[in-house]
């Protein structure tokens, strides 16, 4: 069953085509800098000998134009993997916000679209997901459309974990509560880890570190608590987001002339590592740190310290710990940051093996000493495969 996975950002379009239930993609692609004159298209075909790659810079004015390029590449005589777009049975979409209404993958109907639209005020930066659903419906009229929600995995949190201490009417009428995000990633890596541990009931702390960062307490495959909250702004320090901050800072800024939009932009796009160092990419910050830049050193310590605090809190939530999981671009590749985070957590049974930590590799790997009570695992995430699996399972039972 051919299932195309769409993961859209505000100026990007990632895709993978699977022939489910096989877990290896037939092709993968990324269109970056949509809406500029310097858009980049990169399409690879790992299912074919030689792993052919198509790469081109050209203006891509919109996501709709990106879909046109995607369709052409899927059936291209050299780089294509299907004969005709109608061979695709389903399109699986990453949708950031599913509110309380969606706890699992869902077939997209007019009613479902209306409900997704109702959550726009909760995630105003991520309405492009909805736009791409509508583009996909026009581009692939014979395919079924499936929505997989970032928030769905966290719908197992107990009420005392997801409620804020504010008047109940704000929860009941306005939906103000902890939703949590990165759920598709946390679900994927926690299932991989539990299978590797041969312990489905494992107590896990999953740490997703990329440009966006979150940490989740998981037991028996269920999310018990998570660092992101009503929006993806809460919790850990991120590339451009502040993470946790005293709400009084917002009032102070507005009293000093900032508009709500300016505060929103400040905390979401100009803070985090970018606010502390001028750079949001951890690779740039590491280079500065290696050059002795004090701002980069402070930012790195602050970043690690925030993660460390959440590890301690979530170990208490779980009443024990079987494994700590590192995933995401930074979590998987930055050995120095992993070492900073795990330093002085011996009392929890968290010990890092320095040599294993510095040894790069693909696939799930263990970076703790052999006899450690708590496993420390690097688990590469694969949100597209997880979306494909959930879409396939839904269609098989429909």
Tab-separated table of C-alpha atoms in Angstrom:
chain	number	residue	atom	x	y	z
A	1	UNK	CA	0.000	0.000	0.000
A	2	UNK	CA	1.581	3.259	-1.157
A	3	UNK	CA	1.323	5.919	1.579
A	4	UNK	CA	2.795	9.387	1.095
A	5	UNK	CA	3.756	11.251	4.269
A	6	UNK	CA	3.618	15.049	4.357
A	7	UNK	CA	5.344	17.065	7.083
A	8	UNK	CA	4.885	20.749	6.279
A	9	UNK	CA	6.526	23.742	7.899
A	10	UNK	CA	5.852	27.417	7.317
A	11	UNK	CA	8.458	27.545	4.522
A	12	UNK	CA	9.269	23.869	3.978
A	13	UNK	CA	7.739	20.628	2.761
A	14	UNK	CA	9.172	17.259	3.804
A	15	UNK	CA	7.828	14.046	2.311
A	16	UNK	CA	8.465	10.311	2.217
A	17	UNK	CA	6.745	7.598	0.206
A	18	UNK	CA	6.331	4.152	1.782
A	19	UNK	CA	5.027	0.878	0.395
A	20	UNK	CA	3.543	-0.255	3.685
A	21	UNK	CA	4.057	-2.298	5.728
A	22	UNK	CA	7.728	-2.135	4.634
A	23	UNK	CA	9.510	0.370	6.938
A	24	UNK	CA	12.038	1.652	4.393
A	25	UNK	CA	10.954	4.668	2.308
A	26	UNK	CA	10.946	4.336	-1.467
A	27	UNK	CA	11.916	7.996	-1.723
A	28	UNK	CA	12.364	11.007	0.525
A	29	UNK	CA	12.311	14.689	-0.223
A	30	UNK	CA	12.660	18.159	1.199
A	31	UNK	CA	11.675	21.482	-0.335
A	32	UNK	CA	13.125	24.380	1.645
A	33	UNK	CA	12.777	28.166	1.591
A	34	UNK	CA	9.345	28.074	-0.062
A	35	UNK	CA	8.196	31.567	-1.004
A	36	UNK	CA	11.669	32.792	-1.964
A	37	UNK	CA	13.671	32.951	-5.188
A	38	UNK	CA	16.208	30.520	-3.731
A	39	UNK	CA	14.098	27.480	-2.860
A	40	UNK	CA	15.978	24.186	-2.684
A	41	UNK	CA	14.529	20.860	-3.807
A	42	UNK	CA	16.285	17.678	-2.710
A	43	UNK	CA	14.790	14.301	-3.652
A	44	UNK	CA	16.542	10.979	-2.935
A	45	UNK	CA	15.661	7.423	-3.923
A	46	UNK	CA	17.209	5.076	-1.314
A	47	UNK	CA	15.201	2.150	-2.709
A	48	UNK	CA	17.169	2.237	-5.961
A	49	UNK	CA	20.743	1.125	-6.550
A	50	UNK	CA	23.163	4.004	-6.251
A	51	UNK	CA	20.707	6.044	-4.161
A	52	UNK	CA	20.111	8.625	-6.932
A	53	UNK	CA	19.673	12.224	-5.811
A	54	UNK	CA	17.886	15.104	-7.530
A	55	UNK	CA	18.866	18.538	-6.247
A	56	UNK	CA	17.909	21.886	-7.695
A	57	UNK	CA	17.558	25.550	-6.757
A	58	UNK	CA	14.566	27.325	-8.263
A	59	UNK	CA	11.836	29.706	-7.094
A	60	UNK	CA	8.973	27.831	-5.380
A	61	UNK	CA	6.327	30.455	-4.705
A	62	UNK	CA	3.967	28.381	-2.566
A	63	UNK	CA	3.320	24.987	-0.997
A	64	UNK	CA	0.899	24.289	-3.866
A	65	UNK	CA	3.774	24.726	-6.312
A	66	UNK	CA	5.866	22.490	-4.050
A	67	UNK	CA	3.248	19.760	-4.402
A	68	UNK	CA	3.450	20.072	-8.196
A	69	UNK	CA	7.205	19.467	-8.048
A	70	UNK	CA	6.706	16.581	-5.620
A	71	UNK	CA	4.188	14.847	-7.926
A	72	UNK	CA	6.461	15.274	-10.941
A	73	UNK	CA	9.414	13.744	-9.088
A	74	UNK	CA	7.408	10.783	-7.756
A	75	UNK	CA	6.665	9.622	-11.312
A	76	UNK	CA	9.796	10.978	-13.033
A	77	UNK	CA	11.435	8.568	-15.493
A	78	UNK	CA	14.776	8.756	-13.662
A	79	UNK	CA	13.962	9.690	-10.064
A	80	UNK	CA	10.402	8.406	-9.760
A	81	UNK	CA	9.181	5.312	-7.896
A	82	UNK	CA	5.576	5.076	-9.149
A	83	UNK	CA	3.978	5.212	-12.594
A	84	UNK	CA	1.044	7.480	-11.728
A	85	UNK	CA	-0.048	9.533	-8.691
A	86	UNK	CA	-3.299	7.540	-8.516
A	87	UNK	CA	-1.262	4.574	-7.229
A	88	UNK	CA	-0.966	6.378	-3.897
A	89	UNK	CA	-3.682	5.028	-1.598
A	90	UNK	CA	-3.330	7.474	1.287
A	91	UNK	CA	-1.644	10.696	2.364
A	92	UNK	CA	-0.570	10.867	6.015
A	93	UNK	CA	-0.314	14.411	7.387
A	94	UNK	CA	1.488	15.650	10.457
A	95	UNK	CA	-0.953	17.994	12.197
A	96	UNK	CA	0.475	19.929	15.134
A	97	UNK	CA	-2.658	20.516	17.212
A	98	UNK	CA	-5.517	18.088	17.800
A	99	UNK	CA	-6.772	19.604	21.038
A	100	UNK	CA	-8.740	17.217	23.228
A	101	UNK	CA	-10.767	16.019	20.254
A	102	UNK	CA	-8.215	13.680	18.671
A	103	UNK	CA	-6.389	10.923	20.528
A	104	UNK	CA	-5.289	8.857	17.524
A	105	UNK	CA	-4.823	8.932	13.755
A	106	UNK	CA	-8.046	10.015	12.056
A	107	UNK	CA	-9.466	9.863	8.529
A	108	UNK	CA	-9.964	13.405	7.295
A	109	UNK	CA	-13.580	14.282	6.537
A	110	UNK	CA	-15.259	17.698	6.194
A	111	UNK	CA	-16.260	17.403	9.869
A	112	UNK	CA	-12.690	16.585	10.935
A	113	UNK	CA	-11.373	19.520	8.910
A	114	UNK	CA	-13.811	21.841	10.642
A	115	UNK	CA	-12.647	20.586	14.032
A	116	UNK	CA	-8.981	21.038	13.082
A	117	UNK	CA	-9.829	24.559	11.938
A	118	UNK	CA	-11.356	25.274	15.360
A	119	UNK	CA	-7.935	24.646	16.943
A	120	UNK	CA	-6.219	27.345	14.843
A	121	UNK	CA	-6.228	29.856	17.739
A	122	UNK	CA	-4.273	27.315	19.831
A	123	UNK	CA	-1.481	26.948	17.234
A	124	UNK	CA	-1.538	30.016	14.961
A	125	UNK	CA	1.969	29.347	13.631
A	126	UNK	CA	1.025	25.907	12.318
A	127	UNK	CA	-2.012	26.461	10.089
A	128	UNK	CA	0.130	25.415	7.105
A	129	UNK	CA	-0.636	21.785	8.049
A	130	UNK	CA	-4.289	22.450	7.199
A	131	UNK	CA	-3.372	24.263	3.987
A	132	UNK	CA	-1.399	21.218	2.841
A	133	UNK	CA	-4.317	18.898	3.601
A	134	UNK	CA	-6.454	20.924	1.198
A	135	UNK	CA	-3.696	21.002	-1.434
A	136	UNK	CA	-3.263	17.222	-1.105
A	137	UNK	CA	-7.003	16.652	-1.524
A	138	UNK	CA	-6.861	18.474	-4.864
A	139	UNK	CA	-3.556	16.928	-5.946
A	140	UNK	CA	-4.442	13.329	-5.007
A	141	UNK	CA	-8.263	13.201	-5.316
A	142	UNK	CA	-8.436	9.387	-5.164
A	143	UNK	CA	-6.278	9.024	-2.035
A	144	UNK	CA	-7.605	8.930	1.505
A	145	UNK	CA	-6.266	11.680	3.751
A	146	UNK	CA	-5.148	10.818	7.304
A	147	UNK	CA	-4.274	13.234	10.109
A	148	UNK	CA	-1.741	12.245	12.791
A	149	UNK	CA	-1.606	14.749	15.643
A	150	UNK	CA	1.449	15.879	17.633
A	151	UNK	CA	-0.770	16.309	20.680
A	152	UNK	CA	-2.502	12.903	20.558
A	153	UNK	CA	0.157	10.909	22.447
A	154	UNK	CA	-0.151	13.222	25.452
A	155	UNK	CA	-3.905	12.755	25.858
A	156	UNK	CA	-3.148	9.994	28.401
A	157	UNK	CA	-1.828	12.538	30.930
A	158	UNK	CA	-3.824	12.591	34.191
A	159	UNK	CA	-5.912	15.691	34.798
A	160	UNK	CA	-3.700	16.865	37.665
A	161	UNK	CA	-0.795	16.937	35.189
A	162	UNK	CA	-2.524	18.748	32.332
A	163	UNK	CA	-4.591	21.302	34.246
A	164	UNK	CA	-3.320	24.774	35.161
A	165	UNK	CA	-4.193	26.379	38.510
A	166	UNK	CA	-6.481	28.979	36.942
A	167	UNK	CA	-10.284	29.384	37.072
A	168	UNK	CA	-11.986	26.264	35.762
A	169	UNK	CA	-14.011	28.252	33.243
A	170	UNK	CA	-10.807	29.065	31.346
A	171	UNK	CA	-10.244	25.350	30.860
A	172	UNK	CA	-13.850	24.419	30.101
A	173	UNK	CA	-14.619	27.354	27.812
A	174	UNK	CA	-11.239	28.399	26.398
A	175	UNK	CA	-9.417	25.055	26.384
A	176	UNK	CA	-6.471	26.418	28.364
A	177	UNK	CA	-4.517	23.379	29.581
A	178	UNK	CA	-1.295	21.478	28.882
A	179	UNK	CA	-1.470	19.772	25.486
A	180	UNK	CA	2.147	18.809	24.869
A	181	UNK	CA	3.797	18.414	21.480
A	182	UNK	CA	6.388	16.246	19.673
A	183	UNK	CA	4.056	13.366	20.561
A	184	UNK	CA	4.711	11.443	17.345
A	185	UNK	CA	8.457	11.498	18.027
A	186	UNK	CA	8.111	10.589	21.712
A	187	UNK	CA	5.781	7.705	20.831
A	188	UNK	CA	8.148	6.337	18.181
A	189	UNK	CA	11.339	6.429	20.258
A	190	UNK	CA	9.662	5.155	23.440
A	191	UNK	CA	8.274	2.128	21.600
A	192	UNK	CA	11.694	1.435	20.065
A	193	UNK	CA	13.329	1.691	23.496
A	194	UNK	CA	10.743	-0.477	25.268
A	195	UNK	CA	11.175	-3.173	22.613
A	196	UNK	CA	14.974	-2.957	22.906
A	197	UNK	CA	14.718	-3.224	26.706
A	198	UNK	CA	12.175	-6.056	26.326
A	199	UNK	CA	10.093	-4.228	28.893
A	200	UNK	CA	6.786	-2.823	27.605
A	201	UNK	CA	6.011	-1.355	31.038
A	202	UNK	CA	9.339	0.552	31.118
A	203	UNK	CA	9.652	3.880	32.919
A	204	UNK	CA	11.235	6.202	30.366
A	205	UNK	CA	12.249	9.832	30.063
A	206	UNK	CA	12.260	10.795	26.386
A	207	UNK	CA	14.254	13.941	25.521
A	208	UNK	CA	13.664	15.405	22.052
A	209	UNK	CA	16.284	18.074	21.355
A	210	UNK	CA	16.203	19.883	18.029
A	211	UNK	CA	15.350	23.463	17.172
A	212	UNK	CA	12.261	22.744	19.257
A	213	UNK	CA	12.848	20.803	22.488
A	214	UNK	CA	10.637	18.796	24.819
A	215	UNK	CA	10.906	16.084	27.449
A	216	UNK	CA	8.249	13.513	28.355
A	217	UNK	CA	7.718	11.045	31.208
A	218	UNK	CA	6.428	7.725	29.832
A	219	UNK	CA	5.304	4.521	31.554
A	220	UNK	CA	3.606	1.512	29.966
A	221	UNK	CA	3.791	3.345	26.638
A	222	UNK	CA	1.679	6.221	27.980
A	223	UNK	CA	2.616	9.869	28.413
A	224	UNK	CA	2.298	10.920	32.062
A	225	UNK	CA	3.700	14.444	31.806
A	226	UNK	CA	5.545	16.631	29.322
A	227	UNK	CA	7.416	19.932	29.272
A	228	UNK	CA	5.619	21.778	26.476
A	229	UNK	CA	2.291	23.144	27.596
A	230	UNK	CA	-0.625	25.069	26.111
A	231	UNK	CA	1.762	25.875	23.259
A	232	UNK	CA	5.209	24.666	22.155
A	233	UNK	CA	6.726	27.707	23.919
A	234	UNK	CA	6.826	26.177	27.408
A	235	UNK	CA	9.473	23.976	28.987
A	236	UNK	CA	13.058	23.588	27.821
A	237	UNK	CA	15.288	26.264	26.311
A	238	UNK	CA	15.072	25.938	22.512
A	239	UNK	CA	16.647	27.339	19.376
A	240	UNK	CA	14.529	30.504	19.291
A	241	UNK	CA	11.968	29.901	22.088
A	242	UNK	CA	12.515	30.930	25.690
A	243	UNK	CA	10.967	27.892	27.336
A	244	UNK	CA	9.619	28.373	30.863
A	245	UNK	CA	9.465	32.009	31.932
A	246	UNK	CA	7.648	33.892	34.694
A	247	UNK	CA	4.358	35.165	33.149
A	248	UNK	CA	4.950	38.485	34.930
A	249	UNK	CA	7.707	39.166	32.382
A	250	UNK	CA	4.978	39.462	29.738
A	251	UNK	CA	3.073	42.032	31.807
A	252	UNK	CA	6.281	43.963	32.447
A	253	UNK	CA	7.143	44.102	28.747
A	254	UNK	CA	3.641	45.216	27.777
A	255	UNK	CA	3.683	47.895	30.477
A	256	UNK	CA	6.878	49.154	28.847
A	257	UNK	CA	5.382	49.503	25.390
A	258	UNK	CA	5.555	46.047	23.813
A	259	UNK	CA	2.438	44.957	21.918
A	260	UNK	CA	1.074	41.389	22.323
A	261	UNK	CA	2.416	40.504	18.858
A	262	UNK	CA	5.849	41.873	19.747
A	263	UNK	CA	5.978	39.844	22.966
A	264	UNK	CA	4.862	36.750	21.068
A	265	UNK	CA	7.581	37.254	18.457
A	266	UNK	CA	10.198	37.981	21.126
A	267	UNK	CA	9.543	34.794	23.102
A	268	UNK	CA	8.960	32.493	20.120
A	269	UNK	CA	11.449	33.719	17.529
A	270	UNK	CA	14.082	35.882	19.234
A	271	UNK	CA	14.760	34.074	22.504
A	272	UNK	CA	16.249	30.727	23.512
A	273	UNK	CA	19.757	30.077	22.254
A	274	UNK	CA	19.324	32.795	19.613
A	275	UNK	CA	18.570	35.349	22.308
A	276	UNK	CA	21.527	34.272	24.420
A	277	UNK	CA	24.138	33.929	21.665
A	278	UNK	CA	22.792	35.323	18.401
A	279	UNK	CA	22.671	31.799	16.940
A	280	UNK	CA	19.895	29.193	17.067
A	281	UNK	CA	21.862	26.276	15.584
A	282	UNK	CA	23.733	24.257	18.218
A	283	UNK	CA	26.545	23.556	15.751
A	284	UNK	CA	27.276	27.280	15.492
A	285	UNK	CA	27.098	27.617	19.268
A	286	UNK	CA	29.508	24.703	19.761
A	287	UNK	CA	31.986	26.395	17.429
A	288	UNK	CA	31.727	29.594	19.481
A	289	UNK	CA	32.118	27.615	22.693
A	290	UNK	CA	35.252	25.910	21.383
A	291	UNK	CA	36.637	29.379	20.632
A	292	UNK	CA	36.115	30.366	24.266
A	293	UNK	CA	33.029	32.530	23.794
A	294	UNK	CA	31.550	33.097	27.291
A	295	UNK	CA	28.001	33.731	26.021
A	296	UNK	CA	28.008	30.387	24.195
A	297	UNK	CA	29.314	28.609	27.307
A	298	UNK	CA	26.649	30.187	29.510
A	299	UNK	CA	23.890	29.377	27.011
A	300	UNK	CA	25.007	25.747	26.813
A	301	UNK	CA	25.037	25.398	30.591
A	302	UNK	CA	21.621	27.041	30.865
A	303	UNK	CA	20.240	24.714	28.155
A	304	UNK	CA	21.597	21.590	29.878
A	305	UNK	CA	20.530	22.778	33.335
A	306	UNK	CA	16.911	23.149	32.244
A	307	UNK	CA	16.888	19.597	30.841
A	308	UNK	CA	18.516	18.288	34.021
A	309	UNK	CA	15.804	19.880	36.191
A	310	UNK	CA	13.087	18.181	34.177
A	311	UNK	CA	14.865	14.816	34.386
A	312	UNK	CA	14.802	15.069	38.170
A	313	UNK	CA	11.151	16.106	38.220
A	314	UNK	CA	10.055	13.364	35.845
A	315	UNK	CA	12.038	10.682	37.694
A	316	UNK	CA	9.884	11.647	40.683
A	317	UNK	CA	6.711	11.488	38.559
A	318	UNK	CA	7.664	7.980	37.404
A	319	UNK	CA	8.816	6.842	40.874
A	320	UNK	CA	11.848	5.250	39.260
A	321	UNK	CA	13.568	5.084	35.927
A	322	UNK	CA	14.565	2.395	33.434
A	323	UNK	CA	16.052	4.521	30.662
A	324	UNK	CA	16.756	8.044	29.447
A	325	UNK	CA	16.299	8.514	25.697
A	326	UNK	CA	18.015	11.172	23.582
A	327	UNK	CA	16.502	11.955	20.184
A	328	UNK	CA	16.174	14.821	17.695
A	329	UNK	CA	19.000	16.506	15.808
A	330	UNK	CA	20.829	17.731	18.923
A	331	UNK	CA	19.938	14.753	21.114
A	332	UNK	CA	21.203	12.263	18.540
A	333	UNK	CA	24.342	14.074	17.400
A	334	UNK	CA	25.692	16.379	20.128
A	335	UNK	CA	27.758	14.220	22.488
A	336	UNK	CA	28.964	17.252	24.464
A	337	UNK	CA	25.413	18.350	25.261
A	338	UNK	CA	24.453	14.815	26.310
A	339	UNK	CA	27.443	14.791	28.665
A	340	UNK	CA	26.492	18.168	30.152
A	341	UNK	CA	22.939	17.000	30.764
A	342	UNK	CA	23.927	13.695	32.386
A	343	UNK	CA	26.646	15.187	34.598
A	344	UNK	CA	25.986	14.859	38.367
A	345	UNK	CA	22.899	12.678	37.985
A	346	UNK	CA	24.607	9.700	39.637
A	347	UNK	CA	22.097	9.663	42.493
A	348	UNK	CA	19.417	8.669	39.964
A	349	UNK	CA	21.580	5.861	38.584
A	350	UNK	CA	22.361	7.878	35.447
A	351	UNK	CA	25.989	7.281	34.426
A	352	UNK	CA	27.368	8.112	30.979
A	353	UNK	CA	30.207	6.140	29.382
A	354	UNK	CA	32.418	8.888	27.866
A	355	UNK	CA	33.823	6.687	25.092
A	356	UNK	CA	30.449	5.260	24.063
A	357	UNK	CA	28.956	8.738	24.156
A	358	UNK	CA	31.570	10.101	21.748
A	359	UNK	CA	31.295	7.163	19.340
A	360	UNK	CA	28.897	8.043	16.551
A	361	UNK	CA	26.725	5.444	14.897
A	362	UNK	CA	23.403	4.824	13.242
A	363	UNK	CA	20.440	3.158	14.857
A	364	UNK	CA	19.619	2.776	18.539
A	365	UNK	CA	22.724	2.652	20.728
A	366	UNK	CA	23.506	2.447	24.433
A	367	UNK	CA	25.921	5.014	25.879
A	368	UNK	CA	26.014	3.979	29.553
A	369	UNK	CA	28.496	1.627	31.288
A	370	UNK	CA	27.625	-2.049	30.906
A	371	UNK	CA	26.370	-2.546	34.473
A	372	UNK	CA	24.446	0.726	34.802
A	373	UNK	CA	21.026	0.428	36.393
A	374	UNK	CA	19.535	3.138	34.201
A	375	UNK	CA	20.130	2.805	30.471
A	376	UNK	CA	21.007	5.895	28.446
A	377	UNK	CA	19.955	5.372	24.851
A	378	UNK	CA	20.390	7.395	21.689
A	379	UNK	CA	17.291	6.612	19.623
A	380	UNK	CA	17.046	8.198	16.153
A	381	UNK	CA	13.516	9.444	15.654
A	382	UNK	CA	11.494	8.821	12.507
A	383	UNK	CA	8.283	10.799	12.644
A	384	UNK	CA	7.462	10.076	9.006
A	385	UNK	CA	7.614	6.306	9.560
A	386	UNK	CA	5.474	6.641	12.693
A	387	UNK	CA	2.876	8.637	10.731
A	388	UNK	CA	2.967	5.978	7.995
A	389	UNK	CA	2.466	3.187	10.529
A	390	UNK	CA	-0.451	4.929	12.207
A	391	UNK	CA	-2.038	5.716	8.835
A	392	UNK	CA	-1.596	2.133	7.639
A	393	UNK	CA	-3.067	0.690	10.850
A	394	UNK	CA	-6.081	2.989	10.548
A	395	UNK	CA	-6.721	2.030	6.924
A	396	UNK	CA	-6.309	-1.679	7.675
A	397	UNK	CA	-9.025	-1.532	10.346
A	398	UNK	CA	-11.325	0.919	8.567
